[in-house]
Amino acid sequence: MPVLLRPPLIEELPDLSALCLISNAYWGFDDGFFSYCSTELNLTARNIKEDPVIIIEVQMGIAGLAHICVMGITCYLDKLIVDPNRMGKGYSKILYHWVIDTARNLGADRLIIEPEPRAASFYERMGAQRAGNSPQESVAGGPLPRYVHPL
């Protein structure tokens, strides 16, 4: 099935923010999680104007998205989201390769990732290296792992 990587459109923002919420709900986060970080899960017009953001579109619609924040020579993975109904089809890998290529093209020397612990093994398989813990805590109460993917 062909896939298309493209920037999101302003009119898609509500659906993309909903996808972020649906994806996190799939992983079992409760109402406390959503009340704590619902604003961080939204994708905004400012995000798509100022930051690299991409969506992956397939025949049946949007399958996922990735959002990078750039700070000097460091990029931060803000979001890598795949529709739970479309998991297991390689879309996360496609998005992650886009993230790495985009960060390199922007002149970054590393990508910082602070995933929920259940996602850590994916980033390890993709070449990211554990670099301690994030200063922020997971909603589950423990520390978030920090990973660095050298570019």
CSV table of C-alpha atoms in Angstrom, one decimal:
chain,number,residue,atom,x,y,z
A,1,MET,CA,0.0,0.0,0.0
A,2,PRO,CA,1.5,3.3,-1.0
A,3,VAL,CA,2.2,5.9,1.7
A,4,LEU,CA,2.5,9.7,1.4
A,5,LEU,CA,4.5,11.8,3.8
A,6,ARG,CA,3.3,15.4,3.7
A,7,PRO,CA,3.0,18.4,6.0
A,8,PRO,CA,-0.4,18.7,7.8
A,9,LEU,CA,-3.0,21.2,6.8
A,10,ILE,CA,-4.4,23.7,9.3
A,11,GLU,CA,-7.9,22.2,8.8
A,12,GLU,CA,-6.5,18.8,9.9
A,13,LEU,CA,-5.3,20.0,13.3
A,14,PRO,CA,-8.5,18.9,15.2
A,15,ASP,CA,-8.3,15.4,13.8
A,16,LEU,CA,-4.5,15.2,14.4
A,17,SER,CA,-4.9,16.3,18.0
A,18,ALA,CA,-7.7,13.7,18.4
A,19,LEU,CA,-5.4,11.0,16.9
A,20,CYS,CA,-2.8,11.9,19.6
A,21,LEU,CA,-5.4,11.4,22.3
A,22,ILE,CA,-6.7,8.2,20.8
A,23,SER,CA,-3.2,6.8,20.5
A,24,ASN,CA,-2.4,7.5,24.1
A,25,ALA,CA,-5.8,6.1,25.3
A,26,TYR,CA,-4.9,2.9,23.4
A,27,TRP,CA,-1.9,2.5,25.7
A,28,GLY,CA,-4.1,2.6,28.8
A,29,PHE,CA,-3.6,6.1,30.1
A,30,ASP,CA,-6.4,7.2,32.4
A,31,ASP,CA,-8.3,10.5,32.8
A,32,GLY,CA,-5.6,11.8,35.1
A,33,PHE,CA,-3.1,11.5,32.3
A,34,PHE,CA,-5.3,13.4,29.9
A,35,SER,CA,-6.1,16.2,32.4
A,36,TYR,CA,-2.4,16.5,33.2
A,37,CYS,CA,-1.1,16.7,29.7
A,38,SER,CA,-3.9,17.2,27.2
A,39,THR,CA,-2.4,20.5,26.0
A,40,GLU,CA,0.9,18.8,25.2
A,41,LEU,CA,-0.9,16.2,23.1
A,42,ASN,CA,-2.6,18.8,20.9
A,43,LEU,CA,-1.0,19.8,17.6
A,44,THR,CA,-1.3,23.5,17.1
A,45,ALA,CA,-1.1,26.0,14.2
A,46,ARG,CA,2.1,27.3,15.8
A,47,ASN,CA,3.6,23.8,15.8
A,48,ILE,CA,3.1,23.4,12.1
A,49,LYS,CA,4.3,26.9,11.3
A,50,GLU,CA,7.5,26.8,13.4
A,51,ASP,CA,8.5,23.2,13.7
A,52,PRO,CA,9.0,20.2,11.4
A,53,VAL,CA,5.8,18.2,11.4
A,54,ILE,CA,4.8,15.4,9.0
A,55,ILE,CA,1.9,13.2,8.6
A,56,ILE,CA,1.8,9.8,7.0
A,57,GLU,CA,-1.2,9.3,4.8
A,58,VAL,CA,-2.4,6.0,3.4
A,59,GLN,CA,-5.4,5.0,1.2
A,60,MET,CA,-7.8,5.0,4.1
A,61,GLY,CA,-6.6,8.4,5.7
A,62,ILE,CA,-4.0,9.6,8.1
A,63,ALA,CA,-2.0,6.8,9.8
A,64,GLY,CA,0.2,8.9,12.0
A,65,LEU,CA,2.4,11.9,12.6
A,66,ALA,CA,5.7,13.1,13.8
A,67,HIS,CA,6.7,16.4,15.3
A,68,ILE,CA,10.2,17.7,16.0
A,69,CYS,CA,11.3,20.6,18.2
A,70,VAL,CA,14.6,22.3,17.1
A,71,MET,CA,16.9,24.0,19.6
A,72,GLY,CA,20.2,24.9,18.1
A,73,ILE,CA,22.1,21.7,17.1
A,74,THR,CA,19.8,19.5,19.1
A,75,CYS,CA,16.4,18.2,18.0
A,76,TYR,CA,13.8,16.8,20.3
A,77,LEU,CA,11.2,14.3,19.3
A,78,ASP,CA,8.0,15.8,20.6
A,79,LYS,CA,5.5,13.3,19.0
A,80,LEU,CA,5.6,10.1,17.1
A,81,ILE,CA,2.0,8.9,16.9
A,82,VAL,CA,0.5,6.0,14.9
A,83,ASP,CA,-3.2,5.3,14.7
A,84,PRO,CA,-3.8,2.2,16.9
A,85,ASN,CA,-5.8,0.6,14.1
A,86,ARG,CA,-2.8,0.9,11.8
A,87,MET,CA,0.0,-0.4,14.1
A,88,GLY,CA,2.3,-3.1,12.9
A,89,LYS,CA,2.5,-1.9,9.4
A,90,GLY,CA,5.9,-0.2,9.6
A,91,TYR,CA,4.5,3.4,9.8
A,92,SER,CA,6.4,4.1,13.0
A,93,LYS,CA,9.7,3.2,11.3
A,94,ILE,CA,8.8,5.4,8.3
A,95,LEU,CA,8.1,8.3,10.5
A,96,TYR,CA,11.2,7.8,12.6
A,97,HIS,CA,13.4,7.7,9.5
A,98,TRP,CA,11.8,11.0,8.4
A,99,VAL,CA,12.6,12.4,11.9
A,100,ILE,CA,16.3,11.4,11.6
A,101,ASP,CA,16.7,12.6,8.1
A,102,THR,CA,15.0,15.9,8.9
A,103,ALA,CA,17.1,16.5,12.0
A,104,ARG,CA,20.3,15.8,10.0
A,105,ASN,CA,19.2,18.1,7.3
A,106,LEU,CA,18.6,20.9,9.9
A,107,GLY,CA,22.2,20.5,11.0
A,108,ALA,CA,21.4,18.8,14.3
A,109,ASP,CA,24.1,16.5,15.9
A,110,ARG,CA,21.6,14.6,18.0
A,111,LEU,CA,18.0,13.7,18.6
A,112,ILE,CA,16.7,13.6,22.2
A,113,ILE,CA,13.8,11.3,22.9
A,114,GLU,CA,12.0,11.0,26.2
A,115,PRO,CA,9.4,8.3,25.6
A,116,GLU,CA,7.0,6.6,27.8
A,117,PRO,CA,8.8,3.4,29.1
A,118,ARG,CA,6.6,1.1,26.9
A,119,ALA,CA,7.9,2.8,23.8
A,120,ALA,CA,11.6,2.6,24.8
A,121,SER,CA,12.4,-0.7,23.0
A,122,PHE,CA,11.2,0.7,19.7
A,123,TYR,CA,13.7,3.6,19.9
A,124,GLU,CA,16.5,1.2,21.0
A,125,ARG,CA,15.8,-0.9,17.9
A,126,MET,CA,16.0,2.2,15.8
A,127,GLY,CA,19.5,3.1,17.1
A,128,ALA,CA,18.8,5.4,20.0
A,129,GLN,CA,21.1,5.0,23.0
A,130,ARG,CA,19.9,5.2,26.7
A,131,ALA,CA,21.2,8.4,28.3
A,132,GLY,CA,19.8,8.3,31.8
A,133,ASN,CA,16.4,9.7,32.8
A,134,SER,CA,14.5,12.8,31.9
A,135,PRO,CA,14.2,15.5,34.5
A,136,GLN,CA,10.4,15.1,34.2
A,137,GLU,CA,8.4,12.2,35.5
A,138,SER,CA,6.2,9.9,33.7
A,139,VAL,CA,2.5,10.3,34.3
A,140,ALA,CA,2.7,6.8,35.8
A,141,GLY,CA,4.9,8.2,38.5
A,142,GLY,CA,8.3,7.0,37.6
A,143,PRO,CA,11.1,8.7,35.6
A,144,LEU,CA,10.9,8.9,31.9
A,145,PRO,CA,13.9,7.3,30.1
A,146,ARG,CA,16.0,9.6,28.0
A,147,TYR,CA,17.5,8.5,24.8
A,148,VAL,CA,19.9,10.1,22.4
A,149,HIS,CA,20.2,9.2,18.7
A,150,PRO,CA,23.5,10.5,17.5
A,151,LEU,CA,23.2,12.1,14.0
